[in-house]
Amino acid sequence: MAETKTPTPMFPVVQGGGSLIVAWQIKGKKVVVVGGGEVAAGRILNVLNADALVTVVCPALGLNPEVAYRVAQGQVTHVPRNFEPSDLDGADMVLVAVDDPAASSIIWNLCKERHIPANIADVPPECDFYFGSVHRDGPLQIMVSTNGKGPRLASTIRKFIAKQLPKDAGRAIESIGRLRIKLRQMAPDVEDGPKRMKWMIDVSDAYSWDDIGGLTDDDMDNLLKYYLSGDVPSLNVLKGLPDGKDASDIDLFDGSFGFSVGA
């Protein structure tokens, strides 16, 4: 009897039970943190790194050294008392990190009534979102999430991934970001979008991480001269271009043949 083969799916198979991992932009938005202990300190650092406006609600005696430091430095606004419902006024996000399950649930329910996204530490059912284990290198952020099931394992996996990354990956990303800004200024029209995208892909594929990270502003300006033709020069050619000139202005030497080309 012939074996029946299971057909290969035409599209990706749905894997339920996950979370939607997104880069949440909270710059300039009000984040209320209830609590001032070690867990709160980690939450506060996370949202400060995202340029949020942070308000910490906690009696002064409940602040650990790190949170007390951020209060003293003016990095956060401190409300030195226990939580009150009015603390939610104007909040865009609420993070609760207190050792009081009953009080935490009350805050969670208040947030639901006001449609404010909230995270209640160590209580997965009372969380609109989770914090993962994050590797940070300048603009590069890599998050590993176990959907609240194994934070310690997430940290181990994150460290493993970080060791596999190229050295100075963040510096290369900063450079490619500056080049994209320059290119968009040079070719700002919407119809230029597909060509911009293709050329940036070609540039990213043409050079190593170290090469990209080492590009100076002069290098980028010279590189942009190739955009209209859609070409990407070798690094040796790019570095050989005098400021203010392009490939048609100079002799390019190919050592394998022993003579100048393009003269």
Coordinates of C-alpha atoms in Angstrom, one line a residue:
M1 CA 0.0 0.0 0.0
A2 CA 1.5 3.4 -1.0
E3 CA 2.4 5.7 1.9
T4 CA 0.3 8.8 2.1
K5 CA 2.5 11.9 2.3
T6 CA 1.3 15.0 4.2
P7 CA 1.3 17.9 1.9
T8 CA 3.7 20.7 2.6
P9 CA 1.8 23.8 3.9
M10 CA 1.8 26.7 1.4
F11 CA 2.1 29.3 4.2
P12 CA 3.7 29.5 7.7
V13 CA 2.0 27.3 10.2
V14 CA 0.3 29.2 13.0
Q15 CA 1.9 28.6 16.4
G16 CA -0.6 29.8 19.1
G17 CA 0.3 30.6 22.6
G18 CA 2.9 33.3 21.9
S19 CA 3.1 37.0 22.5
L20 CA 3.3 39.8 19.9
I21 CA 6.9 41.1 20.4
V22 CA 7.0 44.7 19.4
A23 CA 9.3 47.7 19.9
W24 CA 7.0 49.9 22.0
Q25 CA 7.8 53.6 21.5
I26 CA 7.1 55.3 24.9
K27 CA 9.4 58.3 24.5
G28 CA 7.9 61.3 26.4
K29 CA 5.0 59.2 27.7
K30 CA 4.1 58.9 31.4
V31 CA 4.9 55.6 33.0
V32 CA 3.8 55.0 36.6
V33 CA 5.8 52.6 38.6
V34 CA 4.3 51.4 41.9
G35 CA 7.0 50.1 44.3
G36 CA 10.6 50.9 44.9
G37 CA 12.5 47.6 45.4
E38 CA 14.8 45.5 43.2
V39 CA 12.2 44.5 40.7
A40 CA 10.9 48.1 40.4
A41 CA 14.5 49.3 39.9
G42 CA 14.8 47.0 36.8
R43 CA 11.5 48.1 35.4
I44 CA 12.5 51.8 35.9
L45 CA 15.8 51.3 34.1
N46 CA 14.0 49.6 31.2
V47 CA 11.6 52.5 30.6
L48 CA 14.2 55.2 31.2
N49 CA 16.2 53.6 28.5
A50 CA 13.2 54.1 26.3
D51 CA 13.1 57.8 27.2
A52 CA 9.8 57.6 29.2
L53 CA 8.7 60.1 31.8
V54 CA 8.7 58.0 35.0
T55 CA 6.7 58.6 38.2
V56 CA 7.6 56.3 41.1
V57 CA 4.9 55.9 43.8
C58 CA 6.4 54.5 47.0
P59 CA 7.1 55.6 50.6
A60 CA 10.7 56.9 50.9
L61 CA 11.6 54.0 53.3
G62 CA 10.6 51.5 50.6
L63 CA 13.2 52.8 48.0
N64 CA 16.2 50.6 47.4
P65 CA 19.6 52.3 46.8
E66 CA 19.2 52.3 43.0
V67 CA 15.7 53.8 42.9
A68 CA 16.8 56.3 45.6
Y69 CA 19.7 57.3 43.4
R70 CA 17.4 57.9 40.4
V71 CA 15.1 60.0 42.6
A72 CA 18.1 62.0 43.9
Q73 CA 19.4 62.6 40.4
G74 CA 16.0 63.8 39.1
Q75 CA 15.7 60.9 36.6
V76 CA 12.3 60.1 37.9
T77 CA 9.4 61.9 39.7
H78 CA 8.9 60.5 43.2
V79 CA 5.5 60.4 45.0
P80 CA 6.5 59.5 48.6
R81 CA 3.4 57.6 49.8
N82 CA 1.4 54.5 49.1
F83 CA -0.6 54.2 45.9
E84 CA -3.8 56.1 45.3
P85 CA -6.2 55.8 42.3
S86 CA -5.4 59.4 41.3
D87 CA -1.9 58.3 40.5
L88 CA -3.2 56.8 37.3
D89 CA -4.3 60.1 36.0
G90 CA -2.6 60.7 32.6
A91 CA -0.7 57.4 32.8
D92 CA 0.2 55.7 29.5
M93 CA 1.6 52.6 31.2
V94 CA 1.6 51.2 34.7
L95 CA 4.2 48.9 36.2
V96 CA 3.4 47.3 39.6
A97 CA 6.2 45.8 41.7
V98 CA 5.0 45.5 45.3
D99 CA 4.9 42.5 47.7
D100 CA 1.1 42.7 48.2
P101 CA -1.0 40.5 45.9
A102 CA -4.3 42.1 47.0
A103 CA -3.1 45.6 46.4
S104 CA -1.6 44.6 43.1
S105 CA -4.9 43.2 41.9
I106 CA -6.7 46.3 42.9
I107 CA -4.3 48.4 40.8
W108 CA -4.7 45.9 37.9
N109 CA -8.5 46.2 37.9
L110 CA -8.3 50.0 38.0
C111 CA -6.0 50.0 35.0
K112 CA -8.4 47.7 33.1
E113 CA -11.3 50.2 33.9
R114 CA -9.2 53.0 32.5
H115 CA -7.8 51.0 29.5
I116 CA -4.2 51.6 30.7
P117 CA -1.7 48.8 29.7
A118 CA -0.2 47.3 32.9
N119 CA 2.3 44.8 34.1
I120 CA 1.9 43.2 37.6
A121 CA 5.3 41.7 38.5
D122 CA 5.3 37.9 39.0
V123 CA 1.5 37.6 38.2
P124 CA 1.4 36.6 34.5
P125 CA -2.5 36.6 34.3
E126 CA -2.5 40.2 35.4
C127 CA -0.2 41.5 32.6
D128 CA -0.9 43.1 29.3
F129 CA 2.7 42.6 28.4
Y130 CA 5.9 40.9 29.7
F131 CA 9.5 42.1 30.1
G132 CA 12.0 39.8 28.3
S133 CA 15.7 39.4 28.8
V134 CA 17.4 42.1 26.6
H135 CA 20.8 42.4 25.0
R136 CA 21.7 46.1 24.3
D137 CA 24.5 47.4 22.1
G138 CA 23.7 51.0 21.2
P139 CA 20.7 50.9 18.8
L140 CA 20.7 47.1 18.7
Q141 CA 18.2 45.5 21.1
I142 CA 17.5 41.8 21.1
M143 CA 14.8 40.5 23.4
V144 CA 14.3 36.9 24.5
S145 CA 10.9 36.1 25.9
T146 CA 9.6 32.9 27.5
N147 CA 6.1 34.4 27.9
G148 CA 6.6 34.6 31.6
K149 CA 7.3 30.9 32.0
G150 CA 11.1 30.8 32.5
P151 CA 12.9 34.2 33.1
R152 CA 16.1 32.5 34.1
L153 CA 16.2 30.5 30.9
A154 CA 15.5 33.6 28.9
S155 CA 18.6 35.2 30.5
T156 CA 20.8 32.2 29.6
I157 CA 19.6 32.2 26.0
R158 CA 20.1 35.9 25.7
K159 CA 23.7 35.6 26.9
F160 CA 24.3 32.8 24.4
I161 CA 22.9 34.9 21.5
A162 CA 25.0 37.9 22.5
K163 CA 28.2 35.9 22.3
Q164 CA 27.4 34.9 18.7
L165 CA 27.1 38.5 17.5
P166 CA 29.8 40.4 15.6
K167 CA 32.0 42.7 17.6
D168 CA 30.8 46.3 17.5
A169 CA 27.5 45.4 15.8
G170 CA 25.9 48.4 17.5
R171 CA 28.5 50.7 15.9
A172 CA 27.8 49.3 12.4
I173 CA 24.1 49.9 12.9
E174 CA 24.7 53.5 14.0
S175 CA 26.7 54.0 10.8
I176 CA 24.1 52.4 8.5
G177 CA 21.5 54.5 10.2
R178 CA 23.4 57.8 9.5
L179 CA 23.8 56.7 5.9
R180 CA 20.0 56.1 5.6
I181 CA 19.3 59.6 6.9
K182 CA 21.7 61.1 4.4
L183 CA 20.2 59.1 1.5
R184 CA 16.7 60.1 2.5
Q185 CA 17.7 63.7 2.5
M186 CA 19.3 63.3 -1.0
A187 CA 16.3 61.3 -2.4
P188 CA 13.3 62.3 -0.3
D189 CA 10.4 61.5 -2.7
V190 CA 8.0 58.6 -1.9
E191 CA 8.6 57.1 -5.4
D192 CA 12.3 56.8 -4.5
G193 CA 11.5 54.3 -1.7
P194 CA 12.0 51.0 -3.6
K195 CA 15.3 52.2 -5.1
R196 CA 16.5 53.5 -1.7
M197 CA 15.6 50.2 -0.1
K198 CA 17.4 48.1 -2.7
W199 CA 20.5 50.2 -2.7
M200 CA 20.7 50.1 1.1
I201 CA 20.4 46.3 1.0
D202 CA 23.2 46.2 -1.6
V203 CA 25.4 48.4 0.6
S204 CA 24.7 46.3 3.7
D205 CA 25.6 43.1 1.8
A206 CA 28.8 44.6 0.2
Y207 CA 30.7 45.5 3.4
S208 CA 31.6 43.7 6.6
W209 CA 30.3 44.8 10.0
D210 CA 33.7 46.3 10.7
D211 CA 33.8 48.1 7.4
I212 CA 30.4 49.6 7.9
G213 CA 31.2 50.7 11.5
G214 CA 34.4 52.4 10.2
L215 CA 32.7 54.6 7.6
T216 CA 33.3 58.3 8.1
D217 CA 31.0 61.1 7.0
D218 CA 33.3 61.7 4.1
D219 CA 33.1 58.0 3.2
M220 CA 29.3 58.2 3.3
D221 CA 29.2 61.3 1.2
N222 CA 31.4 59.6 -1.4
L223 CA 29.3 56.4 -1.3
L224 CA 26.1 58.4 -1.9
K225 CA 27.6 59.5 -5.3
Y226 CA 27.0 56.0 -6.5
Y227 CA 23.3 55.9 -5.6
L228 CA 22.0 57.3 -8.9
S229 CA 23.7 54.6 -10.9
G230 CA 22.7 52.0 -8.3
D231 CA 26.3 50.8 -8.0
V232 CA 28.2 50.0 -4.8
P233 CA 32.0 50.4 -5.0
S234 CA 34.5 48.1 -3.3
L235 CA 35.8 49.4 0.0
N236 CA 39.2 50.0 -1.6
V237 CA 37.7 52.1 -4.3
L238 CA 35.6 54.0 -1.8
K239 CA 38.5 54.8 0.5
G240 CA 40.5 55.9 -2.5
L241 CA 38.1 58.7 -3.5
P242 CA 39.4 62.1 -2.7
D243 CA 36.8 64.4 -0.9
G244 CA 34.5 66.1 -3.4
K245 CA 35.3 63.7 -6.3
D246 CA 33.7 60.6 -7.7
A247 CA 34.9 57.6 -9.6
S248 CA 34.8 59.4 -13.0
D249 CA 37.3 62.0 -11.7
I250 CA 40.2 59.7 -10.8
D251 CA 42.2 56.8 -12.1
L252 CA 41.3 53.5 -10.6
F253 CA 44.2 51.1 -10.3
D254 CA 43.6 47.4 -10.6
G255 CA 46.9 45.8 -9.3
S256 CA 46.1 42.4 -10.9
F257 CA 46.6 43.8 -14.4
G258 CA 49.3 46.4 -13.7
F259 CA 47.7 49.4 -15.3
S260 CA 45.1 52.1 -14.6
V261 CA 41.6 51.7 -15.8
G262 CA 39.1 54.5 -16.4
A263 CA 41.7 57.1 -17.4

